[in-house]
Short mmCIF file of C-alpha atoms and ligand atoms in Angstrom, two decimals:
data_model
loop_
_atom_site.label_atom_id
_atom_site.label_comp_id
_atom_site.label_asym_id
_atom_site.label_seq_id
_atom_site.Cartn_x
_atom_site.Cartn_y
_atom_site.Cartn_z
CA UNK A 252 -44.30 -118.40 -15.93
CA UNK A 253 -44.45 -120.15 -19.26
CA UNK A 254 -46.60 -118.41 -21.90
CA UNK A 255 -47.99 -119.66 -25.20
CA UNK A 256 -49.34 -117.33 -27.86
CA UNK A 257 -52.16 -118.43 -30.12
CA UNK A 258 -52.68 -116.02 -33.00
CA UNK A 259 -55.82 -116.44 -35.11
CA UNK A 260 -55.10 -115.72 -38.74
CA UNK A 261 -57.31 -118.04 -40.78
CA UNK A 262 -59.95 -115.54 -41.91
CA UNK A 263 -60.27 -114.47 -45.51
CA UNK A 264 -60.95 -110.79 -45.04
CA UNK A 265 -63.51 -110.59 -47.83
CA UNK A 266 -63.98 -106.87 -47.33
CA UNK A 267 -60.35 -106.16 -48.19
CA UNK A 268 -61.21 -107.07 -51.83
CA UNK A 269 -57.79 -108.62 -52.20
CA UNK A 270 -56.25 -111.95 -53.14
CA UNK A 271 -53.75 -111.47 -50.35
CA UNK A 272 -54.79 -112.96 -46.99
CA UNK A 273 -55.98 -110.15 -44.75
CA UNK A 274 -53.31 -110.57 -42.06
CA UNK A 275 -50.54 -110.06 -44.62
CA UNK A 276 -51.57 -106.53 -45.56
CA UNK A 277 -48.80 -104.28 -44.31
CA UNK A 278 -48.84 -101.51 -41.75
CA UNK A 279 -45.63 -99.49 -41.56
CA UNK A 280 -43.85 -102.00 -43.77
CA UNK A 281 -44.76 -105.18 -41.88
CA UNK A 282 -47.73 -107.54 -42.26
CA UNK A 283 -50.31 -106.85 -39.57
CA UNK A 284 -49.73 -110.42 -38.38
CA UNK A 285 -46.13 -109.47 -37.56
CA UNK A 286 -47.36 -106.54 -35.47
CA UNK A 287 -49.50 -108.95 -33.43
CA UNK A 288 -46.57 -111.38 -33.14
CA UNK A 289 -44.27 -108.59 -31.92
CA UNK A 290 -46.74 -107.45 -29.25
CA UNK A 291 -46.90 -111.02 -27.94
CA UNK A 292 -43.20 -111.73 -28.39
CA UNK A 293 -42.37 -109.08 -25.79
CA UNK A 294 -43.83 -111.50 -23.20
CA UNK A 295 -41.09 -113.98 -24.22
CA UNK A 296 -43.51 -116.83 -24.93
CA UNK A 297 -42.04 -120.31 -25.07
CA UNK A 298 -44.41 -121.24 -27.91
CA UNK A 299 -46.15 -119.26 -30.62
CA UNK A 300 -48.85 -120.95 -32.64
CA UNK A 301 -50.34 -119.29 -35.71
CA UNK A 302 -53.72 -120.60 -36.87
CA UNK A 303 -53.73 -120.22 -40.65
CA UNK A 304 -56.48 -120.99 -43.18
CA UNK A 305 -57.04 -118.71 -46.14
CA UNK A 306 -53.71 -118.27 -47.92
CA UNK A 307 -52.09 -120.54 -45.33
CA UNK A 308 -48.91 -120.97 -47.33
CA UNK A 309 -48.25 -117.25 -47.61
CA UNK A 310 -49.27 -116.68 -43.98
CA UNK A 311 -46.95 -119.46 -42.86
CA UNK A 312 -44.06 -118.04 -44.90
CA UNK A 313 -44.51 -114.54 -43.45
CA UNK A 314 -44.86 -115.84 -39.89
CA UNK A 315 -41.79 -118.08 -40.01
CA UNK A 316 -39.75 -115.42 -41.75
CA UNK A 317 -40.39 -113.20 -38.75
CA UNK A 318 -40.04 -115.99 -36.16
CA UNK A 319 -38.56 -119.28 -37.39
CA UNK A 320 -39.77 -120.98 -34.20
CA UNK A 321 -43.45 -120.15 -34.74
CA UNK A 322 -45.62 -123.22 -35.23
CA UNK A 323 -48.27 -123.03 -37.95
CA UNK A 324 -51.47 -125.04 -37.63
CA UNK A 325 -54.11 -125.29 -40.31
CA UNK A 326 -57.78 -124.50 -39.87
CA UNK A 327 -59.05 -125.60 -43.27
CA UNK A 328 -62.66 -124.61 -42.61
CA UNK A 329 -63.39 -121.44 -40.66
CA UNK A 330 -66.05 -122.64 -38.23
CA UNK A 331 -65.54 -119.90 -35.65
CA UNK A 332 -63.04 -118.52 -33.19
CA UNK A 333 -63.35 -121.43 -30.71
CA UNK A 334 -62.80 -123.91 -33.53
CA UNK A 335 -59.78 -121.87 -34.61
CA UNK A 336 -58.21 -121.98 -31.14
CA UNK A 337 -58.97 -125.71 -30.89
CA UNK A 338 -56.65 -126.32 -33.86
CA UNK A 339 -53.76 -125.18 -31.66
CA UNK A 340 -54.43 -127.86 -29.02
CA UNK A 341 -52.10 -130.57 -30.42
CA UNK A 342 -49.28 -128.04 -30.80
CA UNK A 343 -49.71 -127.07 -27.13
CA UNK A 344 -50.25 -130.53 -25.66
CA UNK A 345 -48.69 -130.69 -22.21
CA UNK A 346 -48.11 -126.93 -22.01
CA UNK A 347 -48.13 -126.15 -18.32
CA UNK A 348 -48.46 -122.37 -18.39
CA UNK A 349 -50.90 -119.79 -19.72
CA UNK A 350 -52.12 -119.21 -23.23
CA UNK A 351 -52.99 -115.84 -24.71
CA UNK A 352 -55.22 -115.67 -27.76
CA UNK A 353 -54.58 -112.78 -30.14
CA UNK A 354 -56.04 -111.93 -33.54
CA UNK A 355 -53.73 -111.51 -36.50
CA UNK A 356 -55.87 -108.63 -37.75
CA UNK A 357 -55.67 -106.65 -34.49
CA UNK A 358 -52.16 -105.24 -34.68
CA UNK A 359 -52.05 -102.62 -31.92
CA UNK A 360 -52.49 -104.48 -28.66
CA UNK A 361 -49.78 -103.19 -26.34
CA UNK A 362 -47.45 -105.50 -24.47
CA UNK A 363 -48.16 -103.57 -21.28
CA UNK A 364 -51.87 -104.42 -21.68
CA UNK A 365 -51.08 -108.12 -22.07
CA UNK A 366 -48.96 -107.88 -18.92
CA UNK A 367 -51.94 -106.42 -17.04
CA UNK A 368 -54.02 -109.38 -18.23
CA UNK A 369 -51.43 -111.83 -16.93
CA UNK A 370 -51.47 -110.01 -13.61
CA UNK A 371 -55.27 -110.32 -13.44
CA UNK A 372 -54.82 -114.02 -14.15
CA UNK A 373 -53.29 -114.40 -10.69
CA UNK A 374 -56.81 -113.93 -9.26
CA UNK A 375 -59.03 -115.24 -12.07
CA UNK A 376 -59.14 -118.35 -14.24
CA UNK A 377 -60.04 -116.55 -17.44
CA UNK A 378 -59.21 -112.93 -18.35
CA UNK A 379 -60.72 -111.13 -21.33
CA UNK A 380 -59.53 -107.83 -22.76
CA UNK A 381 -62.41 -105.37 -23.07
CA UNK A 382 -62.81 -101.77 -24.13
CA UNK A 383 -65.46 -99.10 -23.79
CA UNK A 384 -66.52 -98.62 -27.41
CA UNK A 385 -67.47 -95.21 -28.74
CA UNK A 386 -69.68 -97.08 -31.19
CA UNK A 387 -70.22 -100.66 -29.92
CA UNK A 388 -71.63 -101.69 -33.32
CA UNK A 389 -71.38 -105.44 -33.86
CA UNK A 390 -68.83 -106.26 -31.16
CA UNK A 391 -69.51 -108.96 -28.59
CA UNK A 392 -70.79 -107.43 -25.33
CA UNK A 393 -69.18 -108.14 -21.95
CA UNK A 394 -71.76 -108.81 -19.25
CA UNK A 395 -70.13 -107.80 -15.97
CA UNK A 396 -71.29 -108.22 -12.40
CA UNK A 397 -68.91 -106.15 -10.35
CA UNK A 398 -65.45 -107.46 -11.22
CA UNK A 399 -66.80 -110.71 -12.52
CA UNK A 400 -67.33 -111.32 -16.19
CA UNK A 401 -70.44 -113.50 -16.36
CA UNK A 402 -70.68 -114.07 -20.13
CA UNK A 403 -70.05 -112.58 -23.52
CA UNK A 404 -72.96 -112.16 -25.89
CA UNK A 405 -72.35 -111.79 -29.60
CA UNK A 406 -74.19 -108.91 -31.24
CA UNK A 407 -76.31 -111.20 -33.42
CA UNK A 408 -77.50 -113.11 -30.38
CA UNK A 409 -78.07 -110.08 -28.16
CA UNK A 410 -81.37 -108.49 -27.16
CA UNK A 411 -81.84 -104.72 -26.86
CA UNK A 412 -80.72 -104.65 -23.19
CA UNK A 413 -77.47 -106.44 -23.96
CA UNK A 414 -76.87 -104.33 -27.07
CA UNK A 415 -77.10 -101.25 -24.86
CA UNK A 416 -73.86 -102.36 -23.10
CA UNK A 417 -70.85 -100.49 -24.47
CA UNK A 418 -68.13 -102.60 -22.78
CA UNK A 419 -66.99 -104.78 -25.67
CA UNK A 420 -64.87 -107.85 -26.37
CA UNK A 421 -61.53 -107.21 -28.08
CA UNK A 422 -61.04 -110.92 -28.69
CA UNK A 423 -57.89 -111.20 -26.59
CA UNK A 424 -58.23 -113.92 -23.93
CA UNK A 425 -55.82 -115.34 -21.35
CA UNK A 426 -56.28 -118.59 -19.42
CA UNK A 427 -54.27 -121.54 -18.23
CA UNK A 428 -53.63 -123.56 -21.38
CA UNK A 429 -55.23 -126.78 -20.11
CA UNK A 430 -58.29 -124.87 -18.84
CA UNK A 431 -58.67 -123.04 -22.14
CA UNK A 432 -58.81 -126.25 -24.17
CA UNK A 433 -61.12 -127.96 -21.63
CA UNK A 434 -63.56 -125.09 -21.92
CA UNK A 435 -63.34 -125.00 -25.72
CA UNK A 436 -64.29 -128.68 -25.91
CA UNK A 437 -67.65 -127.77 -24.39
CA UNK A 438 -68.44 -125.03 -26.92
CA UNK A 439 -71.30 -125.74 -29.34
CA UNK A 440 -72.54 -123.86 -32.38
CA UNK A 441 -76.20 -123.40 -31.56
CA UNK A 442 -76.33 -119.63 -32.15
CA UNK A 443 -77.35 -117.02 -34.68
CA UNK A 444 -74.20 -117.57 -36.81
CA UNK A 445 -73.95 -121.35 -36.47
CA UNK A 446 -70.30 -120.81 -35.41
CA UNK A 447 -68.20 -122.10 -32.53
CA UNK A 448 -67.74 -118.92 -30.52
CA UNK A 449 -64.63 -118.58 -28.37
CA UNK A 450 -66.63 -116.08 -26.36
CA UNK A 451 -68.86 -118.93 -25.10
CA UNK A 452 -66.07 -120.20 -22.85
CA UNK A 453 -66.91 -117.48 -20.31
CA UNK A 454 -70.43 -118.69 -19.53
CA UNK A 455 -69.11 -122.29 -19.52
CA UNK A 456 -66.34 -121.33 -17.09
CA UNK A 457 -68.80 -119.56 -14.78
CA UNK A 458 -71.15 -122.55 -14.83
CA UNK A 459 -68.20 -124.70 -13.71
CA UNK A 460 -67.50 -122.36 -10.83
CA UNK A 461 -64.38 -120.82 -12.40
CA UNK A 462 -63.80 -117.10 -12.13
CA UNK A 463 -63.58 -114.72 -15.06
CA UNK A 464 -62.86 -111.04 -15.35
CA UNK A 465 -62.18 -108.36 -17.91
CA UNK A 466 -59.26 -105.96 -18.14
CA UNK A 467 -59.98 -102.71 -19.98
CA UNK A 468 -57.77 -101.03 -22.55
CA UNK A 469 -57.98 -98.04 -24.81
CA UNK A 470 -60.18 -98.62 -27.85
CA UNK A 471 -57.31 -97.66 -30.19
CA UNK A 472 -55.42 -100.79 -29.09
CA UNK A 473 -58.18 -103.08 -30.23
CA UNK A 474 -58.59 -101.54 -33.64
CA UNK A 475 -59.28 -104.41 -36.03
CA UNK A 476 -58.68 -104.15 -39.75
CA UNK A 477 -61.44 -105.41 -42.03
CA UNK A 478 -61.33 -103.07 -45.01
CA UNK A 479 -58.94 -100.92 -47.01
CA UNK A 480 -60.19 -97.86 -45.23
CA UNK A 481 -59.57 -99.41 -41.82
CA UNK A 482 -56.11 -100.40 -43.02
CA UNK A 483 -55.41 -96.77 -43.91
CA UNK A 484 -56.72 -95.70 -40.49
CA UNK A 485 -54.46 -98.27 -38.85
CA UNK A 486 -51.49 -96.92 -40.77
CA UNK A 487 -52.33 -93.37 -39.66
CA UNK A 488 -52.68 -94.50 -36.06
CA UNK A 489 -49.34 -96.30 -36.19
CA UNK A 490 -47.62 -93.24 -37.65
CA UNK A 491 -49.12 -90.90 -35.06
CA UNK A 492 -47.91 -93.19 -32.29
CA UNK A 493 -44.43 -93.62 -33.79
CA UNK A 494 -43.96 -89.86 -34.18
CA UNK A 495 -45.02 -89.03 -30.66
CA UNK A 496 -42.86 -91.82 -29.22
CA UNK A 497 -39.89 -90.50 -31.20
CA UNK A 498 -40.45 -86.98 -29.85
CA UNK A 499 -40.69 -88.34 -26.31
CA UNK A 500 -37.32 -89.98 -26.95
CA UNK A 501 -35.77 -86.66 -27.96
CA UNK A 502 -35.98 -86.81 -31.76
CA UNK A 503 -36.45 -83.39 -33.36
CA UNK A 504 -38.91 -82.71 -36.19
CA UNK A 505 -39.91 -79.62 -38.14
CA UNK A 506 -43.08 -81.32 -39.45
CA UNK A 507 -43.66 -84.67 -37.72
CA UNK A 508 -46.81 -85.39 -39.75
CA UNK A 509 -44.76 -85.51 -42.94
CA UNK A 510 -42.33 -88.16 -41.65
CA UNK A 511 -43.20 -91.85 -42.17
CA UNK A 512 -41.79 -94.58 -39.96
CA UNK A 513 -41.49 -98.32 -40.47
CA UNK A 514 -42.52 -100.72 -37.72
CA UNK A 515 -38.89 -101.13 -36.63
CA UNK A 516 -37.32 -97.69 -37.21
CA UNK A 517 -34.92 -96.66 -34.45
CA UNK A 518 -33.80 -93.04 -34.08
CA UNK A 519 -31.56 -91.73 -31.32
CA UNK A 520 -32.17 -88.55 -29.30
CA UNK A 521 -30.92 -85.27 -30.68
CA UNK A 522 -31.34 -86.42 -34.27
CA UNK A 523 -33.13 -83.91 -36.48
CA UNK A 524 -35.48 -85.25 -39.12
CA UNK A 525 -36.61 -82.64 -41.59
CA UNK A 526 -39.81 -82.65 -43.65
CA UNK A 527 -41.00 -85.48 -45.90
CA UNK A 528 -38.60 -88.20 -44.86
CA UNK A 529 -39.65 -91.83 -45.39
CA UNK A 530 -38.24 -94.78 -43.45
CA UNK A 531 -38.70 -98.24 -44.93
CA UNK A 532 -37.90 -101.24 -42.71
CA UNK A 533 -34.51 -101.88 -41.12
CA UNK A 534 -33.26 -98.38 -40.35
CA UNK A 535 -31.27 -97.40 -37.27
CA UNK A 536 -30.04 -93.87 -36.72
CA UNK A 537 -27.85 -92.92 -33.82
CA UNK A 538 -27.88 -89.73 -31.74
CA UNK A 539 -27.39 -86.24 -33.17
CA UNK A 540 -27.61 -87.15 -36.84
CA UNK A 541 -29.40 -84.96 -39.35
CA UNK A 542 -31.74 -86.35 -42.00
CA UNK A 543 -32.62 -83.57 -44.38
CA UNK A 544 -35.84 -83.16 -46.33
CA UNK A 545 -37.19 -85.61 -48.93
CA UNK A 546 -34.84 -88.46 -48.12
CA UNK A 547 -35.76 -92.16 -48.32
CA UNK A 548 -33.95 -94.67 -46.09
CA UNK A 549 -34.17 -98.46 -45.96
CA UNK A 550 -32.11 -101.20 -44.30
CA UNK A 551 -29.33 -98.84 -43.34
CA UNK A 552 -27.41 -97.53 -40.36
CA UNK A 553 -26.49 -93.88 -39.82
CA UNK A 554 -24.01 -93.02 -37.06
CA UNK A 555 -24.06 -89.88 -34.99
CA UNK A 556 -23.13 -86.59 -36.54
CA UNK A 557 -23.87 -87.84 -40.06
CA UNK A 558 -25.85 -85.61 -42.42
CA UNK A 559 -28.08 -87.17 -45.09
CA UNK A 560 -29.93 -85.37 -47.86
CA UNK A 561 -31.84 -83.39 -48.87
CA UNK A 562 -33.13 -85.79 -51.53
CA UNK A 563 -30.86 -88.69 -50.61
CA UNK A 564 -31.61 -92.37 -50.92
CA UNK A 565 -30.02 -94.90 -48.57
CA UNK A 566 -30.73 -98.46 -49.65
CA UNK A 567 -30.16 -101.77 -47.84
CA UNK A 568 -26.61 -102.22 -46.61
CA UNK A 569 -25.77 -98.51 -46.51
CA UNK A 570 -23.59 -98.02 -43.45
CA UNK A 571 -22.61 -94.43 -42.61
CA UNK A 572 -20.01 -93.86 -39.90
CA UNK A 573 -19.70 -90.77 -37.70
CA UNK A 574 -19.85 -87.41 -39.46
CA UNK A 575 -20.32 -88.84 -42.94
CA UNK A 576 -22.04 -86.51 -45.38
CA UNK A 577 -24.36 -87.80 -48.10
CA UNK A 578 -25.89 -84.96 -50.05
CA UNK A 579 -28.58 -84.25 -52.61
CA UNK A 580 -29.49 -86.79 -55.29
CA UNK A 581 -27.07 -89.37 -53.96
CA UNK A 582 -27.91 -93.06 -53.77
CA UNK A 583 -25.96 -95.41 -51.50
CA UNK A 584 -26.50 -99.18 -51.62
CA UNK A 585 -24.61 -101.95 -49.82
CA UNK A 586 -21.71 -99.67 -49.09
CA UNK A 587 -19.73 -98.71 -46.01
CA UNK A 588 -18.61 -95.09 -45.67
CA UNK A 589 -15.99 -94.57 -43.00
CA UNK A 590 -15.81 -91.62 -40.66
CA UNK A 591 -16.02 -88.20 -42.26
CA UNK A 592 -16.37 -89.45 -45.85
CA UNK A 593 -18.33 -87.15 -48.15
CA UNK A 594 -20.49 -87.91 -51.17
CA UNK A 595 -22.31 -84.67 -51.56
CA UNK A 596 -23.82 -84.42 -55.01
CA UNK A 597 -25.52 -86.53 -57.69
CA UNK A 598 -23.67 -89.79 -57.16
CA UNK A 599 -24.29 -93.53 -57.04
CA UNK A 600 -22.25 -95.61 -54.60
CA UNK A 601 -23.12 -99.33 -54.64
CA UNK A 602 -21.21 -102.42 -53.43
CA UNK A 603 -18.36 -100.28 -52.16
CA UNK A 604 -16.20 -99.32 -49.23
CA UNK A 605 -15.08 -95.71 -48.90
CA UNK A 606 -12.32 -94.89 -46.44
CA UNK A 607 -12.28 -92.16 -43.82
CA UNK A 608 -12.22 -88.50 -44.92
CA UNK A 609 -12.47 -89.43 -48.59
CA UNK A 610 -14.29 -86.98 -50.84
CA UNK A 611 -16.30 -88.23 -53.79
CA UNK A 612 -16.92 -85.48 -56.35
CA UNK A 613 -20.23 -84.63 -57.97
CA UNK A 614 -21.72 -87.06 -60.43
CA UNK A 615 -19.42 -89.98 -59.64
CA UNK A 616 -20.60 -93.55 -60.07
CA UNK A 617 -19.39 -96.93 -58.89
CA UNK A 618 -20.25 -98.97 -61.99
CA UNK A 619 -21.00 -102.10 -60.00
CA UNK A 620 -23.13 -104.08 -62.42
CA UNK A 621 -21.87 -105.67 -65.62
CA UNK A 622 -25.33 -106.81 -66.69
CA UNK A 623 -24.95 -110.17 -64.98
CA UNK A 624 -22.92 -109.80 -61.79
CA UNK A 625 -22.25 -107.16 -59.14
CA UNK A 626 -18.68 -106.10 -58.34
CA UNK A 627 -16.98 -104.30 -55.47
CA UNK A 628 -15.26 -100.91 -55.45
CA UNK A 629 -12.66 -100.31 -52.75
CA UNK A 630 -11.64 -96.72 -52.06
CA UNK A 631 -9.05 -95.91 -49.41
CA UNK A 632 -8.84 -93.12 -46.87
CA UNK A 633 -8.30 -89.42 -47.74
CA UNK A 634 -8.90 -90.10 -51.42
CA UNK A 635 -10.11 -87.37 -53.76
CA UNK A 636 -12.43 -88.73 -56.45
CA UNK A 637 -12.76 -86.03 -59.10
CA UNK A 638 -16.21 -85.05 -60.29
CA UNK A 639 -17.85 -87.37 -62.77
CA UNK A 640 -15.47 -90.28 -62.17
CA UNK A 641 -16.76 -93.65 -63.36
CA UNK A 642 -15.25 -96.38 -61.19
CA UNK A 643 -15.69 -99.58 -63.19
CA UNK A 644 -15.79 -102.37 -60.61
CA UNK A 645 -14.07 -104.50 -59.56
CA UNK A 646 -11.56 -101.75 -58.90
CA UNK A 647 -9.56 -100.32 -56.00
CA UNK A 648 -8.22 -96.85 -55.30
CA UNK A 649 -5.45 -96.66 -52.68
CA UNK A 650 -5.18 -94.26 -49.74
CA UNK A 651 -4.41 -90.60 -50.53
CA UNK A 652 -4.92 -91.16 -54.27
CA UNK A 653 -6.76 -88.86 -56.68
CA UNK A 654 -8.75 -89.32 -59.87
CA UNK A 655 -9.09 -86.57 -62.43
CA UNK A 656 -12.60 -85.33 -63.20
CA UNK A 657 -14.34 -87.23 -65.91
CA UNK A 658 -12.06 -90.25 -65.56
CA UNK A 659 -13.21 -93.75 -66.35
CA UNK A 660 -11.21 -95.84 -63.90
CA UNK A 661 -10.86 -99.44 -65.04
CA UNK A 662 -7.57 -100.37 -63.36
CA UNK A 663 -6.54 -100.17 -59.70
CA UNK A 664 -5.00 -96.88 -58.60
CA UNK A 665 -1.99 -97.21 -56.23
CA UNK A 666 -1.89 -95.27 -52.97
CA UNK A 667 -0.89 -91.65 -53.45
CA UNK A 668 -1.19 -91.80 -57.26
CA UNK A 669 -3.17 -89.53 -59.54
CA UNK A 670 -5.25 -91.42 -62.11
CA UNK A 671 -6.33 -89.77 -65.32
CA UNK A 672 -8.56 -91.96 -67.41
CA UNK A 673 -9.84 -89.62 -70.07
CA UNK A 674 -8.89 -88.36 -73.54
CA UNK A 675 -6.16 -85.71 -73.36
CA UNK A 676 -7.31 -82.18 -74.23
CA UNK A 677 -6.24 -80.46 -77.47
CA UNK A 678 -6.71 -76.69 -78.01
CA UNK A 679 -6.96 -75.42 -81.64
CA UNK A 680 -6.38 -71.70 -81.71
CA UNK A 681 -9.06 -69.56 -83.40
CA UNK A 682 -11.10 -72.59 -84.46
CA UNK A 683 -14.16 -71.64 -82.41
CA UNK A 684 -14.50 -68.26 -84.12
CA UNK A 685 -13.94 -69.79 -87.54
CA UNK A 686 -16.54 -72.45 -86.93
CA UNK A 687 -19.11 -69.90 -85.76
CA UNK A 688 -18.53 -67.84 -88.85
CA UNK A 689 -19.07 -70.84 -91.14
CA UNK A 690 -22.28 -71.78 -89.34
CA UNK A 691 -23.69 -68.24 -89.46
CA UNK A 692 -23.06 -68.01 -93.21
CA UNK A 693 -24.77 -71.39 -93.75
CA UNK A 694 -27.83 -70.19 -91.85
CA UNK A 695 -28.10 -66.97 -93.91
CA UNK A 696 -27.87 -68.92 -97.15
CA UNK A 697 -30.70 -71.22 -96.08
CA UNK A 698 -32.91 -68.28 -95.07
CA UNK A 699 -32.43 -66.75 -98.56
CA UNK A 700 -33.42 -70.02 -100.26
CA UNK A 701 -36.77 -70.27 -98.43
C1 UD1 B 811 -64.99 -111.52 -32.71
C2 UD1 B 811 -65.63 -111.86 -31.35
C3 UD1 B 811 -66.35 -110.63 -30.83
C4 UD1 B 811 -65.38 -109.47 -30.71
C5 UD1 B 811 -64.71 -109.21 -32.06
C6 UD1 B 811 -63.60 -108.19 -31.90
C7 UD1 B 811 -66.23 -114.22 -31.37
C8 UD1 B 811 -67.29 -115.22 -31.56
N1 UD1 B 811 -66.55 -112.95 -31.51
O1 UD1 B 811 -66.05 -111.25 -33.60
O2 UD1 B 811 -66.89 -110.90 -29.54
O3 UD1 B 811 -66.06 -108.30 -30.26
O4 UD1 B 811 -64.12 -110.42 -32.56
O5 UD1 B 811 -63.08 -107.87 -33.14
O6 UD1 B 811 -65.11 -114.59 -31.05
N2 UD1 B 811 -60.85 -116.45 -37.21
C9 UD1 B 811 -60.23 -117.63 -37.55
N3 UD1 B 811 -60.98 -118.72 -37.77
C10 UD1 B 811 -62.35 -118.71 -37.67
C11 UD1 B 811 -62.96 -117.50 -37.34
C12 UD1 B 811 -62.20 -116.38 -37.11
O7 UD1 B 811 -59.01 -117.68 -37.64
O8 UD1 B 811 -62.96 -119.76 -37.89
C13 UD1 B 811 -60.03 -115.25 -36.96
C14 UD1 B 811 -60.29 -114.18 -37.99
O9 UD1 B 811 -59.39 -114.28 -39.06
C15 UD1 B 811 -60.03 -112.92 -37.18
C16 UD1 B 811 -60.45 -113.31 -35.77
O10 UD1 B 811 -60.41 -114.72 -35.73
O11 UD1 B 811 -58.68 -112.59 -37.12
C17 UD1 B 811 -61.84 -112.80 -35.41
O12 UD1 B 811 -62.78 -113.37 -36.26
P1 UD1 B 811 -64.01 -112.53 -36.84
O13 UD1 B 811 -64.79 -113.41 -37.71
O14 UD1 B 811 -63.53 -111.26 -37.39
O15 UD1 B 811 -64.82 -112.29 -35.48
P2 UD1 B 811 -65.87 -111.16 -35.20
O16 UD1 B 811 -67.17 -111.58 -35.79
O17 UD1 B 811 -65.34 -109.86 -35.57
CA1 CA B 812 -63.56 -109.00 -36.96
#
């Protein structure tokens, strides 16, 4: 069946106290809008329509960056949730399947829950996602009669009896697209807020003899973000979920609560992640790798058997093959390290390729930036880069070559050669003792003078 997603994202989010539109505030490295889009995208919708208003340009940019096919429609005045959905009508003209309405500020709805709603749609014209609220507060209340949802009453319009109901509206609604827009046309704004309520379509549907029901989900899924503190709670909830999912998948932790995931982090079973590791977006780690404490990874790929850290930084484009070792205080950026390569101490490797089984000594640097442009360093297989080698890019070191410690390498090194790019050493016999003697006498003289 063909599915359209309508994601409401026009609200300002006044309580965030931010110039950024609410739906762009990030959770686990992605705007909350993207979380909502991802939940819906798993249903393989044939159209996704984002209703933008406040900060529409930025919202549109973020949405299309994530999904270039998403359509953005503008709701220039926020007259209510029904009015918001109505703005999507032209973009969905002629759509023959179902539409699902999601909120851009409700990032945790699970795909499996949306699937249950679509299943319920087989027997009902309109399906609403509800939850039993621990504190129903100001949520809209679902008035059920058996399996039938009779109407939704907004808190402001509810009397004491209705307010006593704890089965609440999450905001997520599924209906046949044509039916949804027919119902919305009949919605008025004669209510306590003077808004066009999407929730009114239930009573209208019932009056027309259509059937409506509610599917229930866990309250955590419907968590909406309205303030900084709710954003922090949402982050915590995401992290808790990501850690327990990782453990279910066979990832090993010493202190899961100290490990931070991004929305798209992928870690294979048997991989050990030590304490205080942070994943920014774009990280994939294969099976049986080892990420040691206090490492930060972003936009990188780590193959199985590789060991990273402690205190390592992998930046975008870092690509570690099987059994690579990247040790303490090492930064790798836009560089491919072939199987078994080692960069174990205090080094910077950027814009480079390092061949298999090559060893890069402590304190070595690929000097990739000339102040204007970035340049590539090519290092072959089984190379030995002596400690504190400066590789001034663009430069290449051939297979099985060596560089002497402290070398500044500015010219290519042929395969098998030894490159020494440093001042030759001179030893002056007895000079150290002589020098010390002179200095000691100087000091004594000064002490006498004062
Ligand atoms: C809405 C529901 C309420 C439900 C609650 C769940 C209505 C009338 N009420 O109330 O039953 O319990 O959500 O959180 O639907 N938006 C627009 N354009 C608008 C108005 C809203 O895009 O003109 C967007 C907002 O940005 C937000 C979402 O729709 O993402 C919900 O709007 P909000 O004003 O927060 O609705 P609530 O009053 O919380
Ligand atoms: Ca809200």
